[in-house]
Short mmCIF file of C-alpha atoms in Angstrom, two decimals:
data_model
loop_
_atom_site.label_atom_id
_atom_site.label_comp_id
_atom_site.label_asym_id
_atom_site.label_seq_id
_atom_site.Cartn_x
_atom_site.Cartn_y
_atom_site.Cartn_z
CA MET A 22 -4.16 -12.13 45.38
CA PRO A 23 -6.77 -14.31 44.07
CA PRO A 24 -6.08 -16.20 40.75
CA LYS A 25 -7.72 -14.74 37.74
CA ARG A 26 -10.51 -16.58 36.26
CA PRO A 27 -9.76 -18.32 32.91
CA HIS A 28 -11.30 -16.34 29.97
CA LYS A 29 -12.42 -18.40 27.17
CA LYS A 30 -12.34 -16.40 23.91
CA SER A 31 -15.43 -16.26 21.64
CA ARG A 32 -13.66 -17.14 18.30
CA ASN A 33 -16.82 -18.01 16.29
CA GLY A 34 -19.17 -15.48 17.66
CA CYS A 35 -21.95 -13.84 15.48
CA TYR A 36 -21.45 -10.67 13.68
CA GLN A 37 -23.47 -8.47 15.94
CA CYS A 38 -21.34 -9.59 19.06
CA ARG A 39 -18.18 -8.93 16.90
CA LYS A 40 -19.35 -5.51 15.88
CA ARG A 41 -20.18 -4.49 19.51
CA ARG A 42 -16.90 -6.30 20.73
CA VAL A 43 -18.73 -8.38 23.30
CA LYS A 44 -18.37 -11.96 24.08
CA CYS A 45 -20.70 -14.33 22.02
CA ASN A 46 -22.06 -17.57 23.70
CA GLU A 47 -22.27 -18.84 20.14
CA GLN A 48 -25.73 -20.48 20.73
CA ARG A 49 -27.41 -21.08 17.61
CA PRO A 50 -29.51 -20.06 15.71
CA ARG A 51 -29.66 -17.02 17.83
CA CYS A 52 -27.22 -16.14 20.51
CA THR A 53 -28.21 -14.87 23.92
CA ASN A 54 -27.07 -11.33 23.27
CA CYS A 55 -29.03 -11.04 20.16
CA THR A 56 -31.99 -12.68 21.66
CA HIS A 57 -32.08 -10.17 24.62
CA ARG A 58 -31.61 -7.24 22.26
CA ASP A 59 -34.10 -8.51 19.54
CA GLU A 60 -31.53 -8.29 16.88
CA GLU A 61 -30.89 -10.50 13.75
CA CYS A 62 -28.15 -13.00 14.52
CA HIS A 63 -25.87 -14.44 11.64
CA PHE A 64 -22.77 -16.54 12.16
CA PRO A 65 -19.85 -16.86 9.91
CA LEU A 66 -19.48 -19.89 7.51
CA PRO A 67 -16.88 -22.40 8.73
CA LEU A 68 -13.33 -21.55 7.72
CA LEU A 69 -10.96 -24.03 5.98
CA LEU A 70 -7.74 -23.44 7.83
CA PRO A 71 -4.55 -25.63 8.03
CA ARG A 72 -4.15 -27.83 11.04
CA ASP A 73 -1.04 -28.02 13.05
CA PRO A 74 1.94 -29.75 11.25
CA GLY A 75 1.72 -33.56 11.47
CA SER A 76 -1.92 -33.74 11.54
CA PRO A 77 -3.46 -36.49 9.66
CA ASN A 78 -5.63 -34.24 7.71
CA ASP A 79 -4.49 -30.61 6.91
CA PHE A 80 -7.86 -28.83 7.03
CA SER A 81 -10.27 -28.59 9.95
CA PRO A 82 -13.56 -26.70 10.31
CA CYS A 83 -13.45 -23.61 12.75
CA GLY A 84 -16.88 -22.87 13.89
CA THR A 85 -20.20 -24.68 13.57
CA PRO A 86 -21.58 -25.10 10.06
CA GLY A 87 -24.49 -23.07 9.09
CA ASP A 88 -26.98 -24.02 6.37
CA ARG A 89 -24.97 -25.93 3.71
CA SER A 90 -27.72 -27.39 1.95
CA SER A 91 -27.71 -27.30 -1.82
CA ALA A 92 -31.43 -27.82 -2.12
CA HIS A 93 -33.30 -25.53 -4.35
CA ARG A 94 -34.63 -22.46 -2.71
CA SER A 95 -37.83 -20.69 -3.47
CA PRO A 96 -37.77 -17.35 -5.27
CA SER A 97 -39.03 -15.73 -1.90
CA ASP A 98 -35.68 -16.75 -0.34
CA SER A 99 -33.53 -14.51 -2.53
CA THR A 100 -33.28 -11.73 0.07
CA LEU A 101 -32.47 -14.21 2.87
CA VAL A 102 -29.76 -15.99 0.69
CA PHE A 103 -28.02 -12.74 -0.25
CA THR A 104 -28.33 -11.41 3.29
CA SER A 105 -26.66 -14.50 4.88
CA ALA A 106 -23.83 -14.54 2.18
CA SER A 107 -23.44 -10.62 2.04
CA SER A 108 -23.42 -10.39 5.96
CA TYR A 109 -20.53 -12.93 6.05
CA LEU A 110 -18.69 -10.85 3.46
CA TYR A 111 -19.42 -7.41 5.25
CA ALA A 112 -18.09 -8.95 8.52
CA ARG A 113 -14.78 -9.77 6.92
CA LEU A 114 -14.25 -6.19 5.36
CA PRO A 115 -11.33 -4.52 7.19
CA ARG A 116 -12.72 -2.22 9.76
CA SER A 117 -11.21 0.69 8.14
CA SER A 118 -13.13 0.11 4.95
CA THR A 119 -16.53 -0.21 6.57
CA ASN A 120 -16.40 2.93 8.79
CA LEU A 121 -14.57 5.32 6.41
CA ALA A 122 -16.63 8.24 4.83
CA PRO A 123 -17.32 7.55 1.06
CA LEU A 124 -14.39 8.11 -1.18
CA GLN A 125 -14.49 11.22 -3.40
CA LEU A 126 -13.24 9.73 -6.61
CA SER A 127 -14.57 12.51 -8.78
CA SER A 128 -11.08 14.00 -8.45
CA PRO A 129 -7.90 12.08 -8.30
CA GLY A 130 -7.17 10.59 -4.83
CA PRO A 131 -4.43 8.67 -3.34
CA ILE A 132 -4.75 5.92 -5.81
CA GLY A 133 -4.37 8.46 -8.76
CA ILE A 134 -7.61 7.43 -10.36
CA ASN A 135 -11.03 8.87 -10.74
CA ASP A 136 -14.47 7.57 -11.76
CA LEU A 137 -14.02 8.54 -15.40
CA ALA A 138 -10.80 6.67 -15.61
CA LEU A 139 -12.30 3.73 -13.93
CA MET A 140 -15.29 3.73 -16.42
CA HIS A 141 -12.77 3.93 -19.19
CA TYR A 142 -10.88 0.92 -17.87
CA TRP A 143 -14.19 -0.85 -17.58
CA CYS A 144 -15.11 -0.21 -21.17
CA THR A 145 -11.70 -1.02 -22.51
CA ARG A 146 -10.33 -3.83 -20.25
CA THR A 147 -12.54 -5.19 -17.60
CA CYS A 148 -15.76 -5.89 -19.25
CA TYR A 149 -13.99 -8.04 -21.87
CA SER A 150 -11.94 -10.10 -19.43
CA PHE A 151 -15.03 -10.25 -17.02
CA THR A 152 -17.21 -12.05 -19.70
CA PRO A 153 -15.86 -12.11 -23.17
CA PHE A 154 -18.94 -13.52 -24.78
CA GLY A 155 -21.03 -10.58 -23.40
CA ALA A 156 -18.56 -7.84 -23.40
CA ASP A 157 -20.52 -5.50 -25.71
CA LEU A 158 -23.62 -6.00 -23.62
CA PHE A 159 -21.98 -5.33 -20.26
CA ARG A 160 -19.87 -2.32 -21.73
CA ASP A 161 -23.04 -0.62 -23.34
CA HIS A 162 -26.29 -1.78 -21.76
CA VAL A 163 -24.96 -2.30 -18.16
CA GLY A 164 -22.84 0.77 -18.43
CA GLN A 165 -25.95 2.79 -19.16
CA GLU A 166 -27.99 1.16 -16.36
CA ALA A 167 -25.14 1.93 -13.98
CA LEU A 168 -25.75 5.73 -14.63
CA ARG A 169 -29.43 5.14 -13.48
CA TYR A 170 -28.71 2.89 -10.37
CA ASP A 171 -26.08 3.83 -7.88
CA TYR A 172 -25.68 0.32 -6.47
CA LEU A 173 -24.89 -1.10 -9.99
CA MET A 174 -22.38 1.75 -10.52
CA GLU A 175 -20.75 1.04 -6.96
CA ALA A 176 -20.49 -2.64 -7.87
CA LEU A 177 -19.05 -1.89 -11.39
CA LEU A 178 -16.47 0.42 -9.94
CA ALA A 179 -15.46 -2.17 -7.17
CA LEU A 180 -15.14 -4.90 -9.75
CA THR A 181 -12.92 -2.72 -12.02
CA LEU A 182 -10.71 -1.64 -9.08
CA LEU A 183 -10.36 -5.27 -8.05
CA HIS A 184 -9.32 -6.32 -11.74
CA ILE A 185 -6.63 -3.55 -11.62
CA ALA A 186 -5.30 -4.67 -8.23
CA SER A 187 -5.25 -8.40 -9.25
CA GLU A 188 -2.85 -7.56 -12.21
CA MET A 189 -0.35 -5.65 -10.05
CA ASP A 190 2.68 -7.35 -8.89
CA ASP A 191 3.24 -5.17 -6.01
CA THR A 192 0.81 -5.95 -3.39
CA ILE A 193 1.66 -2.80 -1.29
CA ALA A 194 0.86 -0.72 -4.25
CA ALA A 195 -2.31 -2.60 -4.82
CA GLY A 196 -3.48 -1.91 -1.38
CA PRO A 197 -5.16 1.42 -1.93
CA TYR A 198 -7.11 0.00 -5.01
CA VAL A 199 -8.30 -2.87 -2.86
CA SER A 200 -9.39 -0.48 -0.04
CA ALA A 201 -11.20 1.68 -2.40
CA ALA A 202 -12.84 -1.45 -4.08
CA LEU A 203 -14.07 -2.49 -0.61
CA GLN A 204 -15.67 0.84 0.08
CA HIS A 205 -17.56 0.74 -3.41
CA GLN A 206 -18.39 -2.94 -2.77
CA ASN A 207 -19.88 -2.27 0.67
CA ARG A 208 -22.21 0.62 -0.72
CA GLY A 209 -23.12 -1.52 -3.66
CA LEU A 210 -23.98 -4.30 -1.40
CA SER A 211 -26.03 -2.21 0.80
CA GLY A 212 -27.91 -0.65 -2.14
CA LEU A 213 -28.58 -4.04 -3.76
CA ARG A 214 -29.95 -5.62 -0.53
CA ALA A 215 -32.25 -2.62 -0.03
CA THR A 216 -33.81 -3.15 -3.39
CA LEU A 217 -33.97 -6.91 -3.60
CA SER A 218 -37.56 -7.08 -2.34
CA ASP A 219 -38.69 -4.64 -5.07
CA ILE A 220 -37.73 -6.20 -8.32
CA SER A 221 -39.51 -4.78 -11.36
CA PRO A 222 -39.38 -4.72 -15.10
CA SER A 223 -37.39 -1.48 -15.03
CA ASN A 224 -34.73 -2.45 -12.55
CA CYS A 225 -34.29 -6.35 -13.01
CA ASP A 226 -31.27 -5.87 -15.32
CA ALA A 227 -29.49 -3.63 -12.74
CA ILE A 228 -30.27 -6.00 -9.97
CA PHE A 229 -29.20 -9.08 -11.83
CA ALA A 230 -25.89 -7.39 -13.10
CA SER A 231 -25.04 -6.00 -9.69
CA SER A 232 -25.71 -9.37 -7.92
CA VAL A 233 -23.20 -10.88 -10.48
CA PHE A 234 -20.67 -8.21 -9.81
CA ILE A 235 -21.06 -8.48 -6.18
CA MET A 236 -20.61 -12.26 -6.31
CA VAL A 237 -17.28 -11.79 -8.11
CA CYS A 238 -16.20 -9.07 -5.70
CA ALA A 239 -17.09 -11.38 -2.86
CA ILE A 240 -14.82 -14.08 -4.22
CA VAL A 241 -11.84 -11.97 -5.10
CA SER A 242 -11.78 -9.17 -2.59
CA PRO A 243 -10.70 -11.45 0.42
CA LEU A 244 -7.84 -12.76 -1.68
CA LEU A 245 -6.17 -9.33 -2.11
CA PRO A 246 -4.53 -7.59 1.03
CA ALA A 247 -5.97 -4.02 1.44
CA GLY A 248 -2.90 -2.74 3.35
CA ARG A 249 0.39 -3.72 4.86
CA ASP A 250 -1.14 -5.15 7.97
CA ASP A 251 -3.85 -6.91 6.16
CA ASP A 252 -3.57 -10.61 5.28
CA ALA A 253 -5.27 -12.37 2.25
CA LYS A 254 -7.90 -14.83 3.39
CA SER A 255 -8.17 -18.51 2.73
CA THR A 256 -9.08 -19.21 -1.00
CA ALA A 257 -10.87 -22.37 -0.28
CA GLU A 258 -13.09 -20.44 2.16
CA SER A 259 -13.85 -17.57 -0.22
CA MET A 260 -14.76 -20.03 -3.06
CA LEU A 261 -17.29 -21.73 -0.98
CA LEU A 262 -19.28 -18.47 -0.70
CA LEU A 263 -20.23 -19.15 -4.42
CA VAL A 264 -22.75 -21.69 -3.12
CA ASP A 265 -24.92 -19.04 -1.51
CA PHE A 266 -24.33 -16.40 -4.06
CA ILE A 267 -25.25 -18.67 -7.04
CA ASN A 268 -28.29 -19.77 -5.42
CA GLY A 269 -29.32 -16.28 -4.58
CA ILE A 270 -28.76 -15.17 -8.18
CA ALA A 271 -30.77 -18.14 -9.32
CA SER A 272 -33.69 -16.91 -7.09
CA ILE A 273 -33.37 -13.34 -8.60
CA VAL A 274 -33.51 -14.81 -12.10
CA GLU A 275 -36.61 -16.83 -11.29
CA LEU A 276 -38.37 -13.76 -9.85
CA SER A 277 -37.66 -11.83 -13.02
CA ARG A 278 -37.20 -14.41 -15.64
CA LYS A 279 -40.02 -13.22 -17.84
CA TRP A 280 -38.54 -9.59 -17.90
CA LEU A 281 -34.85 -10.55 -18.34
CA GLU A 282 -35.48 -12.90 -21.13
CA ASN A 283 -37.53 -10.40 -23.09
CA GLY A 284 -34.79 -7.56 -22.60
CA PRO A 285 -31.22 -7.05 -23.59
CA MET A 286 -29.78 -9.48 -20.81
CA SER A 287 -31.49 -12.40 -22.67
CA THR A 288 -28.53 -12.80 -24.96
CA ILE A 289 -26.29 -13.87 -22.27
CA PHE A 290 -28.40 -16.69 -20.57
CA ASP A 291 -27.39 -19.31 -23.37
CA HIS A 292 -23.79 -18.49 -22.53
CA THR A 293 -23.92 -18.23 -18.78
CA LEU A 294 -23.98 -22.11 -18.52
CA LYS A 295 -21.85 -22.73 -21.60
CA GLN A 296 -18.21 -21.73 -20.90
CA GLY A 297 -16.19 -24.72 -21.43
CA LEU A 298 -12.54 -25.51 -21.50
CA SER A 299 -10.58 -23.13 -23.54
CA SER A 300 -7.62 -25.11 -24.96
CA ASP A 301 -7.95 -28.78 -24.24
CA ASN A 302 -9.87 -31.25 -22.33
CA TRP A 303 -7.75 -31.74 -19.39
CA PHE A 304 -9.25 -33.64 -16.55
CA PRO A 305 -7.78 -36.88 -15.20
CA ALA A 306 -11.05 -38.35 -14.15
CA GLU A 307 -9.97 -41.98 -14.21
CA GLU A 308 -6.83 -41.24 -12.27
CA LEU A 309 -8.87 -39.56 -9.58
CA ARG A 310 -11.30 -42.46 -9.57
CA HIS A 311 -8.38 -44.90 -9.12
CA LEU A 312 -6.87 -42.88 -6.27
CA VAL A 313 -10.21 -42.80 -4.38
CA GLY A 314 -11.05 -46.47 -5.16
CA GLU A 315 -7.66 -47.62 -3.59
CA ALA A 316 -8.61 -46.17 -0.15
CA VAL A 317 -12.59 -45.88 -0.14
CA ILE A 318 -14.72 -48.88 -0.23
CA HIS A 319 -16.56 -49.15 -3.56
CA GLY A 320 -20.12 -48.55 -3.29
CA SER A 321 -19.96 -47.02 0.09
CA HIS A 322 -21.75 -43.80 0.86
CA LYS A 323 -18.37 -41.92 0.89
CA HIS A 324 -17.42 -43.44 -2.43
CA GLN A 325 -20.61 -42.31 -3.89
CA ILE A 326 -20.09 -38.80 -2.70
CA PHE A 327 -16.62 -38.63 -4.40
CA GLU A 328 -17.92 -40.33 -7.46
CA GLN A 329 -20.62 -37.75 -8.01
CA ALA A 330 -18.13 -34.93 -7.41
CA ILE A 331 -15.83 -36.46 -10.13
CA HIS A 332 -18.73 -36.98 -12.52
CA GLU A 333 -20.01 -33.47 -12.09
CA LEU A 334 -16.71 -32.15 -13.01
CA GLU A 335 -16.61 -34.32 -16.01
CA THR A 336 -20.00 -33.07 -16.85
CA VAL A 337 -19.26 -29.40 -16.66
CA GLY A 338 -16.34 -29.86 -19.06
CA LYS A 339 -17.86 -32.36 -21.56
CA ARG A 340 -21.16 -30.23 -21.88
CA ASN A 341 -19.22 -27.15 -22.18
CA ARG A 342 -20.94 -25.54 -19.22
CA SER A 343 -19.47 -23.11 -16.59
CA VAL A 344 -17.26 -24.83 -14.34
CA VAL A 345 -18.12 -22.12 -11.78
CA ILE A 346 -21.42 -23.84 -11.00
CA TRP A 347 -19.79 -27.23 -10.17
CA VAL A 348 -19.63 -26.16 -6.39
CA THR A 349 -23.52 -25.95 -6.40
CA LEU A 350 -23.90 -29.41 -7.92
CA VAL A 351 -21.69 -31.55 -5.57
CA GLY A 352 -24.14 -31.54 -2.74
CA SER A 353 -23.71 -30.79 0.91
CA ASP A 354 -22.30 -34.25 1.65
CA PHE A 355 -19.19 -33.38 -0.39
CA LEU A 356 -18.77 -30.05 1.15
CA ASP A 357 -19.00 -31.58 4.61
CA GLU A 358 -16.18 -33.92 3.62
CA LEU A 359 -14.11 -31.00 2.28
CA ARG A 360 -14.71 -28.97 5.63
CA SER A 361 -13.68 -32.01 7.63
CA GLY A 362 -10.43 -32.03 5.97
CA ASP A 363 -10.76 -35.25 3.85
CA LEU A 364 -7.67 -35.49 1.61
CA PHE A 365 -9.66 -36.92 -1.40
CA ALA A 366 -12.27 -33.98 -1.09
CA ILE A 367 -9.51 -31.41 -1.05
CA THR A 368 -7.80 -33.31 -4.21
CA ILE A 369 -11.02 -32.92 -6.03
CA PHE A 370 -11.55 -29.39 -4.97
CA MET A 371 -8.01 -28.72 -6.31
CA HIS A 372 -8.89 -30.05 -9.67
CA TRP A 373 -11.81 -27.79 -9.70
CA GLY A 374 -9.42 -24.89 -9.21
CA VAL A 375 -7.46 -25.96 -12.33
CA LEU A 376 -10.62 -26.13 -14.35
CA LEU A 377 -11.48 -22.68 -12.99
CA TYR A 378 -8.26 -21.50 -14.49
CA LYS A 379 -8.66 -23.31 -17.77
CA THR A 380 -12.47 -22.53 -18.13
CA SER A 381 -12.11 -19.22 -20.11
CA ASP A 382 -10.39 -15.95 -20.39
CA MET A 383 -12.43 -14.49 -17.48
CA TRP A 384 -9.67 -12.78 -15.28
CA TRP A 385 -11.48 -13.62 -11.90
CA THR A 386 -11.90 -17.33 -12.54
CA ARG A 387 -8.24 -17.73 -13.71
CA TYR A 388 -7.07 -15.56 -10.71
CA SER A 389 -8.96 -17.47 -8.04
CA GLY A 390 -8.29 -20.81 -9.72
CA THR A 391 -4.55 -20.21 -9.64
CA ARG A 392 -4.77 -19.06 -5.84
CA LEU A 393 -6.88 -22.30 -5.00
CA VAL A 394 -4.41 -24.68 -6.58
CA GLY A 395 -1.51 -23.00 -4.90
CA GLU A 396 -3.19 -23.11 -1.54
CA LEU A 397 -4.45 -26.63 -1.63
CA SER A 398 -1.35 -28.25 -3.28
CA SER A 399 0.77 -27.04 -0.34
CA THR A 400 -1.45 -29.27 1.72
CA LEU A 401 -1.15 -32.30 -0.29
CA VAL A 402 2.45 -32.28 -1.23
CA GLY A 403 4.73 -34.85 0.56
CA ARG A 404 1.89 -37.48 1.02
CA GLY A 405 3.63 -39.97 -1.32
CA GLU A 406 4.47 -40.45 -4.97
CA LYS A 407 0.94 -40.74 -6.35
CA TRP A 408 -0.14 -37.57 -4.52
CA ASP A 409 3.02 -35.72 -5.55
CA LYS A 410 2.40 -36.54 -9.19
CA ILE A 411 -1.09 -35.23 -8.98
CA VAL A 412 0.04 -32.06 -7.13
CA LEU A 413 2.79 -31.41 -9.77
CA ASP A 414 0.35 -31.87 -12.63
CA CYS A 415 -2.12 -29.45 -11.30
CA ARG A 416 0.41 -26.82 -10.44
CA GLN A 417 1.73 -26.96 -13.97
CA GLN A 418 -1.56 -26.74 -15.35
CA VAL A 419 -2.16 -23.34 -13.79
CA GLY A 420 1.44 -21.93 -14.65
CA PHE A 421 3.46 -22.86 -11.55
CA SER A 422 7.04 -23.91 -12.22
CA PRO A 423 7.95 -27.40 -11.33
#
C-alpha cells in the first residue's frame, strides 16, 4: 500500500477559503483560490499566542502580518478600514451564530429577555457605564436614532447583551446572552458596512454611534465564551483590533465632521479624548524606563521605540485624554515588537491594561483591561525579582489578590 502523502494544513488561510473549507495557499495579497474565483481576499491579523514552555519569549506571531501601519488614512478609506477589521471579526464568530436565523426577541426566548427589557437595561444601566459623561445623550438621542436605523438598534442590543454577560459569574449561564449578542452584532455590522458609502446629515449620528458600539463589541465579544465548547480568545489579540477600528471611526468623523459638530453629538467630542485616570495618577514610568535601559542600548532604534510607547502612556494620563487611543499612537514598530514576543513590549502593553482599568467607569475598558493584565502577567511571572515585582503591582492595581 503506497504511503500517504503528507498533508500540510493551512492554518492561516484567508476567510473565503475557511468559509468554503478548502485549503488556502496563503499567498498574499490574494490567494490563488480567490484569484481564480475573482473574489475579495482577506487574511486574519496575526495572533498573539503563548509559545511552548521554556521558550525565551512567550509570545509569537501566527500568520503573516497584514497592514499594521498607523499612518493616517484618507476619509475615502473608511469603508476599507472597517471592511478589514469587521471581516476579521466576522470570521471569528462561532459558526452557529453566523448561520442561524435571526433571533425573535420580541417575545421571551431561551435567555428570558426581550427587546423591551434590553432597551430598559440600556436606558438604566449600560448607557451610564458605557460612557458616563454622555449617558443622557446616548440614552435619549441615540436611543431615538436606533428606532430609525436598524443597524444602530442591532449594535445597541448587542452591546447591552455583552454588558449583561460580562457581569455574570457563571460563564455557562452567560453563554446564551453572548450567542444572542453575536447575532445582533453580525446584523449590525452588515448594516453598517452597507451604509458607510452613503453618509449624510440625516444618518451621520447613527453611523458614528453604531461604529463606536461595533468597535466595543469587537473588543469584548471574543473574550466571552458563547457556549460550553467555545473558548474565549486572546485578549491581547482582541485589543489590537482597536487600531483599525479607531482609524475607521476617525475616517467616518472626518467625512461627517461638519454635520456631527452642528448636531446633538457635538457635546461628546470634547470628552472623547479626555477621559483620564479616575482615582490617582498611577504609572511607574521611571521604573519601566530603568527596566528597559538595563537591557536595551540607550539611543538605539529599539530603545527609541520603547521610550515613545512609555512617553505616550504618560501623555494620555497627564493630559487627561482617553487611554484607549494609546494603541494607535505607539506606531507600527512597537506593535511589531509586541507581535514578535519582546518581553519589554509585553510589559508596557500590560501597563496599558492597568490604565484601561483605571481610566474611567466604562465597563468595557475595565473588563478588557483586567483580562489583558491577567493574560500578560502569566507570561511575565517567574522572570526574576524585578519582573515579579512589576507583575504583582499590575495585578494588584486591577484587583487581583496577591
